[in-house]
Every structure is written in C-alpha cells, then in structure tokens.
PDB file of C-alpha atoms in Angstrom:
ATOM      1  CA  UNK A   1     -16.849 -57.594  13.215  1.00 42.00           C
ATOM      2  CA  UNK A   2     -13.283 -56.264  13.368  1.00 50.00           C
ATOM      3  CA  UNK A   3     -10.591 -58.905  12.912  1.00 55.00           C
ATOM      4  CA  UNK A   4      -7.569 -58.198  15.073  1.00 54.00           C
ATOM      5  CA  UNK A   5      -5.225 -60.600  13.247  1.00 66.00           C
ATOM      6  CA  UNK A   6      -5.027 -58.738   9.932  1.00 73.00           C
ATOM      7  CA  UNK A   7      -4.701 -55.380  11.707  1.00 76.00           C
ATOM      8  CA  UNK A   8      -1.801 -56.654  13.806  1.00 82.00           C
ATOM      9  CA  UNK A   9      -0.164 -58.104  10.716  1.00 84.00           C
ATOM     10  CA  UNK A  10      -0.320 -54.725   8.988  1.00 89.00           C
ATOM     11  CA  UNK A  11       1.045 -52.937  12.067  1.00 90.00           C
ATOM     12  CA  UNK A  12       3.927 -55.403  12.261  1.00 90.00           C
ATOM     13  CA  UNK A  13       4.604 -55.023   8.537  1.00 92.00           C
ATOM     14  CA  UNK A  14       4.605 -51.216   8.766  1.00 94.00           C
ATOM     15  CA  UNK A  15       6.976 -51.375  11.761  1.00 94.00           C
ATOM     16  CA  UNK A  16       9.426 -53.518   9.779  1.00 94.00           C
ATOM     17  CA  UNK A  17       9.242 -51.206   6.772  1.00 95.00           C
ATOM     18  CA  UNK A  18       9.676 -48.101   8.927  1.00 95.00           C
ATOM     19  CA  UNK A  19      12.791 -49.640  10.450  1.00 93.00           C
ATOM     20  CA  UNK A  20      14.066 -50.482   6.983  1.00 94.00           C
ATOM     21  CA  UNK A  21      13.456 -46.906   5.827  1.00 94.00           C
ATOM     22  CA  UNK A  22      15.558 -45.714   8.759  1.00 93.00           C
ATOM     23  CA  UNK A  23      18.420 -48.166   8.259  1.00 91.00           C
ATOM     24  CA  UNK A  24      18.570 -48.353   4.473  1.00 94.00           C
ATOM     25  CA  UNK A  25      16.118 -46.030   2.749  1.00 94.00           C
ATOM     26  CA  UNK A  26      17.230 -42.668   4.084  1.00 94.00           C
ATOM     27  CA  UNK A  27      20.927 -43.246   3.465  1.00 94.00           C
ATOM     28  CA  UNK A  28      20.318 -44.709   0.029  1.00 95.00           C
ATOM     29  CA  UNK A  29      18.205 -41.712  -1.002  1.00 95.00           C
ATOM     30  CA  UNK A  30      20.955 -39.352   0.141  1.00 95.00           C
ATOM     31  CA  UNK A  31      23.528 -41.327  -1.832  1.00 96.00           C
ATOM     32  CA  UNK A  32      21.246 -41.461  -4.879  1.00 96.00           C
ATOM     33  CA  UNK A  33      20.945 -37.678  -4.869  1.00 96.00           C
ATOM     34  CA  UNK A  34      24.733 -37.410  -4.919  1.00 96.00           C
ATOM     35  CA  UNK A  35      25.687 -40.320  -7.180  1.00 97.00           C
ATOM     36  CA  UNK A  36      23.788 -41.100 -10.405  1.00 97.00           C
ATOM     37  CA  UNK A  37      25.069 -44.695 -10.378  1.00 96.00           C
ATOM     38  CA  UNK A  38      23.458 -45.315  -6.988  1.00 97.00           C
ATOM     39  CA  UNK A  39      20.244 -43.700  -8.220  1.00 97.00           C
ATOM     40  CA  UNK A  40      20.192 -45.997 -11.267  1.00 97.00           C
ATOM     41  CA  UNK A  41      20.860 -49.091  -9.166  1.00 97.00           C
ATOM     42  CA  UNK A  42      18.103 -48.178  -6.720  1.00 96.00           C
ATOM     43  CA  UNK A  43      15.642 -47.543  -9.549  1.00 97.00           C
ATOM     44  CA  UNK A  44      16.419 -50.980 -11.009  1.00 97.00           C
ATOM     45  CA  UNK A  45      15.972 -52.692  -7.645  1.00 97.00           C
ATOM     46  CA  UNK A  46      12.730 -50.827  -6.937  1.00 96.00           C
ATOM     47  CA  UNK A  47      11.403 -51.819 -10.369  1.00 96.00           C
ATOM     48  CA  UNK A  48      12.345 -55.453  -9.733  1.00 95.00           C
ATOM     49  CA  UNK A  49      10.532 -55.387  -6.387  1.00 94.00           C
ATOM     50  CA  UNK A  50       7.473 -53.875  -8.050  1.00 92.00           C
ATOM     51  CA  UNK A  51       7.519 -56.543 -10.768  1.00 90.00           C
ATOM     52  CA  UNK A  52       7.924 -59.375  -8.263  1.00 88.00           C
ATOM     53  CA  UNK A  53       4.993 -58.156  -6.207  1.00 85.00           C
ATOM     54  CA  UNK A  54       2.793 -57.340  -9.211  1.00 82.00           C
ATOM     55  CA  UNK A  55       3.465 -60.414 -11.326  1.00 81.00           C
ATOM     56  CA  UNK A  56       5.170 -63.001  -9.185  1.00 72.00           C
ATOM     57  CA  UNK A  57       2.728 -63.643  -6.358  1.00 70.00           C
ATOM     58  CA  UNK A  58      -0.547 -65.381  -7.033  1.00 70.00           C
ATOM     59  CA  UNK A  59      -3.431 -63.750  -5.178  1.00 67.00           C
ATOM     60  CA  UNK A  60      -1.352 -60.694  -4.283  1.00 66.00           C
ATOM     61  CA  UNK A  61      -4.274 -58.379  -4.886  1.00 71.00           C
ATOM     62  CA  UNK A  62      -6.009 -59.824  -1.809  1.00 74.00           C
ATOM     63  CA  UNK A  63      -3.110 -58.938   0.516  1.00 79.00           C
ATOM     64  CA  UNK A  64      -2.231 -55.374   1.611  1.00 84.00           C
ATOM     65  CA  UNK A  65       0.878 -54.092  -0.174  1.00 86.00           C
ATOM     66  CA  UNK A  66       2.553 -53.325   3.152  1.00 91.00           C
ATOM     67  CA  UNK A  67       2.213 -56.958   4.208  1.00 89.00           C
ATOM     68  CA  UNK A  68       3.545 -58.180   0.838  1.00 89.00           C
ATOM     69  CA  UNK A  69       6.571 -55.898   1.063  1.00 92.00           C
ATOM     70  CA  UNK A  70       7.339 -56.898   4.638  1.00 93.00           C
ATOM     71  CA  UNK A  71       7.005 -60.566   3.722  1.00 90.00           C
ATOM     72  CA  UNK A  72       9.401 -60.076   0.841  1.00 92.00           C
ATOM     73  CA  UNK A  73      11.896 -58.350   3.149  1.00 92.00           C
ATOM     74  CA  UNK A  74      11.604 -61.139   5.717  1.00 90.00           C
ATOM     75  CA  UNK A  75      12.293 -63.669   2.979  1.00 90.00           C
ATOM     76  CA  UNK A  76      15.385 -61.780   1.869  1.00 90.00           C
ATOM     77  CA  UNK A  77      16.665 -61.532   5.424  1.00 87.00           C
ATOM     78  CA  UNK A  78      15.970 -65.205   6.149  1.00 86.00           C
ATOM     79  CA  UNK A  79      17.890 -66.151   3.018  1.00 85.00           C
ATOM     80  CA  UNK A  80      20.782 -63.863   3.975  1.00 81.00           C
ATOM     81  CA  UNK A  81      21.455 -65.785   7.164  1.00 76.00           C
ATOM     82  CA  UNK A  82      21.632 -65.228  10.885  1.00 67.00           C
ATOM     83  CA  UNK A  83      23.407 -61.853  10.921  1.00 64.00           C
ATOM     84  CA  UNK A  84      21.231 -58.848  11.739  1.00 60.00           C
ATOM     85  CA  UNK A  85      21.301 -56.832   8.505  1.00 56.00           C
ATOM     86  CA  UNK A  86      19.663 -53.865  10.200  1.00 59.00           C
ATOM     87  CA  UNK A  87      22.799 -53.432  12.278  1.00 49.00           C
ATOM     88  CA  UNK A  88      25.556 -54.175   9.804  1.00 51.00           C
ATOM     89  CA  UNK A  89      24.259 -54.185   6.239  1.00 71.00           C
ATOM     90  CA  UNK A  90      23.568 -50.536   5.457  1.00 82.00           C
ATOM     91  CA  UNK A  91      26.536 -48.421   4.391  1.00 87.00           C
ATOM     92  CA  UNK A  92      27.332 -45.717   6.902  1.00 85.00           C
ATOM     93  CA  UNK A  93      27.638 -42.822   4.461  1.00 89.00           C
ATOM     94  CA  UNK A  94      26.787 -41.837   0.901  1.00 91.00           C
ATOM     95  CA  UNK A  95      30.138 -43.027  -0.446  1.00 92.00           C
ATOM     96  CA  UNK A  96      29.549 -46.452   1.075  1.00 93.00           C
ATOM     97  CA  UNK A  97      26.518 -46.911  -1.171  1.00 95.00           C
ATOM     98  CA  UNK A  98      28.874 -46.850  -4.182  1.00 95.00           C
ATOM     99  CA  UNK A  99      30.103 -50.285  -3.038  1.00 93.00           C
ATOM    100  CA  UNK A 100      26.806 -51.599  -1.687  1.00 92.00           C
ATOM    101  CA  UNK A 101      26.098 -55.269  -2.247  1.00 91.00           C
ATOM    102  CA  UNK A 102      23.000 -56.760  -3.832  1.00 92.00           C
ATOM    103  CA  UNK A 103      21.115 -57.222  -0.545  1.00 92.00           C
ATOM    104  CA  UNK A 104      21.776 -53.656   0.611  1.00 93.00           C
ATOM    105  CA  UNK A 105      20.545 -52.282  -2.703  1.00 95.00           C
ATOM    106  CA  UNK A 106      17.506 -54.575  -2.777  1.00 95.00           C
ATOM    107  CA  UNK A 107      16.477 -53.536   0.747  1.00 95.00           C
ATOM    108  CA  UNK A 108      16.873 -49.897  -0.258  1.00 95.00           C
ATOM    109  CA  UNK A 109      14.908 -50.661  -3.433  1.00 96.00           C
ATOM    110  CA  UNK A 110      12.074 -51.965  -1.251  1.00 96.00           C
ATOM    111  CA  UNK A 111      12.108 -48.614   0.550  1.00 95.00           C
ATOM    112  CA  UNK A 112      12.023 -46.705  -2.720  1.00 95.00           C
ATOM    113  CA  UNK A 113       9.148 -48.832  -4.009  1.00 94.00           C
ATOM    114  CA  UNK A 114       7.279 -48.386  -0.721  1.00 93.00           C
ATOM    115  CA  UNK A 115       7.746 -44.608  -0.798  1.00 91.00           C
ATOM    116  CA  UNK A 116       6.642 -44.406  -4.458  1.00 86.00           C
ATOM    117  CA  UNK A 117       3.614 -46.578  -3.724  1.00 80.00           C
ATOM    118  CA  UNK A 118       2.549 -44.324  -0.854  1.00 80.00           C
ATOM    119  CA  UNK A 119       2.841 -41.293  -3.063  1.00 71.00           C
TER     120      UNK A 119
END
C-alpha cells in the first residue's frame, strides 16, 4: 500500500529546498566562482551541514535526506525569528556575499550540500 504522508513530506521538503536554491544557492555559487573567500566559507558550511546530518541525528538513515535537510532549514529559520529570510536574507549580488552573515552562508551551505548529494 502506498502511504501518502511520507510522499507529501518529501514533496514539501523538495519545494522548500528548491526555493532555497533559488534564493540563496544560485547567488552563492556565482559569488563563490568569483571570490575564493566565499567559496571557502560555503565549503565549510556545507561540510558542517553534512557532518550534522551524518553524525548528529539519531536514526537519520531511516529518513530521506531531502526531509532531513528541509527539517534542518526549518529549524534554522525558526531560530532566526519571524522575518522571512527568503525575502531579505540573501545578498542581492556576488559582492554582497563577501559580507554575508552566518545564516546566509549556512543556508547557502545547505544548497551546496544538497547539490553535491544529488550528484
């Protein structure tokens, strides 16, 4: 029997990650190609995300990676507060990523980890 709940959860998770790729991932990748310091920061954040998901969540192997990543993003955004980070958090251009804050870089690191995971 097909369970609709898990399928909907994965669709919702993929939708969140796709939005994050649009708001943070694409711009961060452009900036990383231009600025080695942004590339290094993104690599560190992506590695931290990978380590958190691989070692920091008991039973993570039973949950789809997309759902884990989306849950991690939701936790970050909940902790950040009521502002909509998808509207205001991502720097507008490559130079803006030089002054990106921790949350902006972590969200972009999630995108980098997600892209690397997908191959």
